[in-house]
Coordinates of C-alpha atoms (C1' of nucleotides) in Angstrom, one line a residue:
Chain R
X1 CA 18.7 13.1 -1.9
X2 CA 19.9 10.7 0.8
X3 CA 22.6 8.1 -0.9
X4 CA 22.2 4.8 1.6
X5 CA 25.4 3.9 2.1
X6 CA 26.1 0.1 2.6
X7 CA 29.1 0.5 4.7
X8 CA 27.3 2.1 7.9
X9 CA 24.5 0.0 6.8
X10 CA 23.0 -2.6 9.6
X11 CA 21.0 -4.6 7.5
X12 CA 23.6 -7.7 8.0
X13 CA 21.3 -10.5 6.1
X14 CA 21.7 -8.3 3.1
X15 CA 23.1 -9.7 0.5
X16 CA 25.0 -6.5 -0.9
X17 CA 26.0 -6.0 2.6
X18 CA 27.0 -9.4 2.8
X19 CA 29.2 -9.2 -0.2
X20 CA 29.8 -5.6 0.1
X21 CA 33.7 -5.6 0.0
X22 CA 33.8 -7.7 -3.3
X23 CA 31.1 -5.5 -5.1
X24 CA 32.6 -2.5 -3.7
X25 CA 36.0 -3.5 -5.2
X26 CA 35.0 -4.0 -8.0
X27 CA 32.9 -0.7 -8.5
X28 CA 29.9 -1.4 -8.1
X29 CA 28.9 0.3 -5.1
X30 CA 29.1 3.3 -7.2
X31 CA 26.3 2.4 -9.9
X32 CA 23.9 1.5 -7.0
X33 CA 20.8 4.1 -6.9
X34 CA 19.1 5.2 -3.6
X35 CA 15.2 5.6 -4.0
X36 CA 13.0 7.1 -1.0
X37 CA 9.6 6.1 -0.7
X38 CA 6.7 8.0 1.6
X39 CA 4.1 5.9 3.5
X40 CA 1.5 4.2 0.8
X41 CA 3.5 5.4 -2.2
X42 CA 3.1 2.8 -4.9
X43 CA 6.5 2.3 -6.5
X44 CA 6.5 -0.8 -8.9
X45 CA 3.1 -0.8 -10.2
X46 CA 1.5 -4.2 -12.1
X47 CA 2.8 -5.2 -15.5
X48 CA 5.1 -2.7 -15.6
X49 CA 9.0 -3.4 -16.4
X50 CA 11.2 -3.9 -14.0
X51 CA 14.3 -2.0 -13.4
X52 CA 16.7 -4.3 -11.7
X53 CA 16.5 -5.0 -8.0
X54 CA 15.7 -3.5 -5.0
X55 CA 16.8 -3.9 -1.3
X56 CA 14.8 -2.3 1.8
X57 CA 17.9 -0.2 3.5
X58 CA 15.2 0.7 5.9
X59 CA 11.2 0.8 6.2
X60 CA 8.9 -1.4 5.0
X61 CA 6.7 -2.2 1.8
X62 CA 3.9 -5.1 1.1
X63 CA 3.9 -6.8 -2.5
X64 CA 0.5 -7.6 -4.3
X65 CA -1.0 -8.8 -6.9
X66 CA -4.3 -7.8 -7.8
X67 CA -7.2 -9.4 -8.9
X68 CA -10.0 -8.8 -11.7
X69 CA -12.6 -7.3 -9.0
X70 CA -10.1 -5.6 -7.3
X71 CA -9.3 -7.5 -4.9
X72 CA -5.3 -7.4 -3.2
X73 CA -3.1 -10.7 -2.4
X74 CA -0.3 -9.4 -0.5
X75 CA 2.6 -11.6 -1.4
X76 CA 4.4 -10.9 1.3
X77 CA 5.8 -8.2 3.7
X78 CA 9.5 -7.1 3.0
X79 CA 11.7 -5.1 5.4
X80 CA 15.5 -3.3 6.0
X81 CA 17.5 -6.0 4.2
X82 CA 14.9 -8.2 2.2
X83 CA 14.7 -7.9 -1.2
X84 CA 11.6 -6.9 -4.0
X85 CA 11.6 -7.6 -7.7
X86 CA 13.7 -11.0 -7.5
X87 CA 10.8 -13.0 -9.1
X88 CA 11.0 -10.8 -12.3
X89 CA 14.6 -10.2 -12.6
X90 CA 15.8 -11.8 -15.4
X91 CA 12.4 -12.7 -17.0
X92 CA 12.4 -10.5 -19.7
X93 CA 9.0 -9.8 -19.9
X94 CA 7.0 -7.3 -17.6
X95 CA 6.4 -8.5 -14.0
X96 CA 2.7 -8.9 -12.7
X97 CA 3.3 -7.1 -9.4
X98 CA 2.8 -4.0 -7.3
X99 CA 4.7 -2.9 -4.3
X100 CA 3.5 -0.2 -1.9
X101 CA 5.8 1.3 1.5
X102 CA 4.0 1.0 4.1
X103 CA 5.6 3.0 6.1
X104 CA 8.6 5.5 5.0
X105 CA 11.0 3.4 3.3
X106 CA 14.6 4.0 2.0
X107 CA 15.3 1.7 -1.2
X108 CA 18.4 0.6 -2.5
X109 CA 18.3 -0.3 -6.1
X110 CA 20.6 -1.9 -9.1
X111 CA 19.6 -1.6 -12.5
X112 CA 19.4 -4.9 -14.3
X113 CA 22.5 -4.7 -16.8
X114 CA 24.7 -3.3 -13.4
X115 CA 22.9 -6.8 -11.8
X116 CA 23.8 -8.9 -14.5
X117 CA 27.3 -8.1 -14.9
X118 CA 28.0 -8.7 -11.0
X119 CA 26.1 -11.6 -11.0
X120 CA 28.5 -13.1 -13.5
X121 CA 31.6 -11.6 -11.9
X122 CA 30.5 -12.0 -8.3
X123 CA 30.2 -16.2 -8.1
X124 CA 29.8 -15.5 -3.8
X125 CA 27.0 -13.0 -4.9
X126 CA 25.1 -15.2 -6.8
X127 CA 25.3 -18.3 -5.0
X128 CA 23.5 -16.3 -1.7
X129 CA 21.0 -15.4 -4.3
X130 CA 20.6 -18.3 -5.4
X131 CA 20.1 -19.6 -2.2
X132 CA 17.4 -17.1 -1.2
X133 CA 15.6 -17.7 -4.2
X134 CA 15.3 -21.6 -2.8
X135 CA 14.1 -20.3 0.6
X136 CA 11.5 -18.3 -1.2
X137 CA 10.2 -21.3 -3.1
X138 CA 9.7 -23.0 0.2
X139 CA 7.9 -20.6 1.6
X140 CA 5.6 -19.9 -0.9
X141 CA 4.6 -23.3 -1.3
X142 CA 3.7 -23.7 2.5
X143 CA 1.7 -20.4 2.2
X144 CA -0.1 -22.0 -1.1
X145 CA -0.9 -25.0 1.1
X146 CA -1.7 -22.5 4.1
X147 CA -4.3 -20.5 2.3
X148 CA -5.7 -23.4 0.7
X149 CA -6.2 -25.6 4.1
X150 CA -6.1 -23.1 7.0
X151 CA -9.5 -22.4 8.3
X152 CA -9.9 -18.1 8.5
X153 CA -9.4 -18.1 12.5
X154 CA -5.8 -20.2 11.5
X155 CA -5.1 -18.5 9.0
X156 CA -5.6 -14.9 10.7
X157 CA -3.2 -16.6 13.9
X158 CA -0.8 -17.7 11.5
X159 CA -0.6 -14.0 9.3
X160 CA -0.2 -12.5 13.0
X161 CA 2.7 -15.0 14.0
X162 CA 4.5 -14.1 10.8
X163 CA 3.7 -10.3 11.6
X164 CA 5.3 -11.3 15.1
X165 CA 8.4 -12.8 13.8
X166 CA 8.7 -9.9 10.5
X167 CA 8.4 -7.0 12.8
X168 CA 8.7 -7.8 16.7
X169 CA 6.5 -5.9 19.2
X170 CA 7.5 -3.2 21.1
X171 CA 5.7 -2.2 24.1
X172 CA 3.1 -5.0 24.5
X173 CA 2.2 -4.2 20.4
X174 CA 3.5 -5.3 17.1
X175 CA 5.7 -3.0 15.4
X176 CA 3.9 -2.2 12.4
X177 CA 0.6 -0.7 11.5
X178 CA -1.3 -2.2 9.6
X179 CA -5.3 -2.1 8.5
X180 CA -7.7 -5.1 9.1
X181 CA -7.6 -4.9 5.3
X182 CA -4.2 -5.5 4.9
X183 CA -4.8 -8.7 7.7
X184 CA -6.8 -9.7 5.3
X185 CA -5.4 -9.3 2.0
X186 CA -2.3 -11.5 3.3
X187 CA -3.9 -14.1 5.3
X188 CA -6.5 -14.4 1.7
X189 CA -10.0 -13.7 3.7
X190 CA -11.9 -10.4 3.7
X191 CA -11.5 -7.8 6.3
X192 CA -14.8 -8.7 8.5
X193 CA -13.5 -12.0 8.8
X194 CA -10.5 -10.7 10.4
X195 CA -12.3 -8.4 12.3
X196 CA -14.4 -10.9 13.7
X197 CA -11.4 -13.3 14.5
X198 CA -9.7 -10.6 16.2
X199 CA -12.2 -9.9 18.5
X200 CA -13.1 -13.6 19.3
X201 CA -9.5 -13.6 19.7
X202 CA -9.4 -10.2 22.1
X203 CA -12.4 -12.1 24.2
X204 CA -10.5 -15.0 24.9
X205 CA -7.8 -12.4 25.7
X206 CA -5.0 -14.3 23.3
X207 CA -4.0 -10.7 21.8
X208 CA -4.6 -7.1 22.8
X209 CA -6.0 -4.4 20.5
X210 CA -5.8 -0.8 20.7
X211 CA -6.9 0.9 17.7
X212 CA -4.8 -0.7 15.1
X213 CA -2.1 -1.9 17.2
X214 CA -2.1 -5.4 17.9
X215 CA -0.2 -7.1 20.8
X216 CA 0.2 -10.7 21.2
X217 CA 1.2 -11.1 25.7
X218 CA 1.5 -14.4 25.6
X219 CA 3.2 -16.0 22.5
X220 CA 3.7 -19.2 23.1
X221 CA -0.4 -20.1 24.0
X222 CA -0.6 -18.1 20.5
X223 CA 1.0 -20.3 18.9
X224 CA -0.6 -23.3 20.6
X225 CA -3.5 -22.4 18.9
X226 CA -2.3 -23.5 15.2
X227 CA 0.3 -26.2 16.9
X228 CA -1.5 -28.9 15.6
X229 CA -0.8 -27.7 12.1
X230 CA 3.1 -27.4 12.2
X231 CA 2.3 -24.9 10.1
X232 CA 3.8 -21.7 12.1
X233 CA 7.4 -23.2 12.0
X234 CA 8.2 -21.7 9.0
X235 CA 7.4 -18.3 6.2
Chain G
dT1 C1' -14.7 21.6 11.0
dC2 C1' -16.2 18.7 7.5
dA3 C1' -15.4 14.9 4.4
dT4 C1' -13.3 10.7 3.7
dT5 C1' -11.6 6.3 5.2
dA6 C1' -11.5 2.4 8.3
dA7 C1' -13.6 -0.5 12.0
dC8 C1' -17.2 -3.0 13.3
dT9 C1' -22.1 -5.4 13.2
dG10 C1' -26.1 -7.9 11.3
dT11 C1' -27.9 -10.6 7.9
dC12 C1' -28.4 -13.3 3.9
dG13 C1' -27.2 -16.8 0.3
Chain T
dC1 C1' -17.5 -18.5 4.7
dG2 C1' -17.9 -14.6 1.9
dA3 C1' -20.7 -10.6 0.3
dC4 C1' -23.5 -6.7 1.1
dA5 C1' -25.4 -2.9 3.6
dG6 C1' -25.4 0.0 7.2
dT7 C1' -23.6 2.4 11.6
dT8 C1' -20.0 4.3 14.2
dA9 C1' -15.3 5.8 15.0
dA10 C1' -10.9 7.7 13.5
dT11 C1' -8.3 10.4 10.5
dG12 C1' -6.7 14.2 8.0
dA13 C1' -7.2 18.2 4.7

DNA sequence: TCATTAACTGTCG
DNA sequence: CGACAGTTAATGA
């Protein structure tokens, strides 16, 4: 089994790497458990308890909730550095979420009586979290107001922008893969609507498609397309 | 290769 | 705009 170490670590915006020398002091770094994931495996499942916290070291995992006919609302997309379970730490009570890599994915995780006692020994630790945990409250308020107000063309521009900025393209093509579902279940429409929006998009040749990679050639016109909602400066 | 899953299209409420 | 049914294309066991 592969033990992530957080010194070699890149994953700068971390926030055990940003604290690293203070938690490794104090022996922490020891009591830290490395989890790896395969492509689609489901590792927190819905209403199960939480054990601790978890940070990406490196691949990539969407967080859902899931409805009563089955239908997914990806939460969000998380990636090397970011971190899953936050919302339940703490809470007690079991956490309403899933969480599936999707792609390979190396996890980092901290059980939540290791996470409690560094958070009360560690004051620079838990001021970054808390921090993060304000940034996350933004953001999901402007994706409540997003998915309420957006119209499914927007809101399909908008879940590609944040794709954009999450993942980067490489070679003309955004660096994930990801199914029309998956569009879909995070921008809150169905996947023939995002089909559709893609290839009205693709006609008026504002992405590229090839299979399910996805390019966006000229991002700033992109982004002209929402502009009028100031909705793509931020989540 | 065959069987399953995903992409896409048309239509209807 | 979303839901359903149906066809075609891609994937993978």
């Amino acid at each position: 089994m592969i033990k992530a170490d957080c010194h070699s670590c890149n994953n700068n915006h971390c926030l055990i790497k940003k604290h690293v020398h203070e938690i490794d002091k104090k022996g922490y770094l020891d009591q830290k458990n490395t989890l790896t994931c395969k492509k689609t495996q489901n590792f927190l499942l819905e209403g199960a308890p939480l054990q601790g916290l978890f940070f990406i070291y490196s691949g990539s995992v969407k967080v859902f909730k899931t409805g009563i006919n089955g239908k997914e609302q990806i939460i969000r997309f998380s990636n090397d550095g970011d971190i899953i379970g936050h919302r339940g730490f703490g809470a007690g009570q079991s956490y309403q979420i899933s969480a599936v890599a999707v792609a390979d994915t190396v996890l980092c995780n901290f059980s939540n009586h290791v996470l409690e006692d560094m958070l009360k020994k560690i004051p620079n630790l838990t001021y970054s979290l808390m921090t993060f945990y304000a940034e996350e409250l933004s953001r999901s308020e402007s994706k409540m107001k997003k998915i309420a107000q957006m119209s499914v063309r927007e809101k399909v521009i908008d879940t590609l922008l944040y794709f954009n900025r999450k993942y980067g393209q490489k070679e003309g093509f955004l660096d994930i893969k990801l199914s029309r579902k998956e569009i879909a279940d995070f921008a809150g429409t169905t996947d023939e609507q995002v089909i559709r929006v893609l290839s009205a998009l693709k006609k008026e040749s504002l992405i590229q498609t090839e299979g399910k990679k996805i390019g966006i050639p000229n991002l700033q016109l992109f982004k002209q397309q929402i502009a009028e909602h100031n909705f793509f400066l931020d989540s």
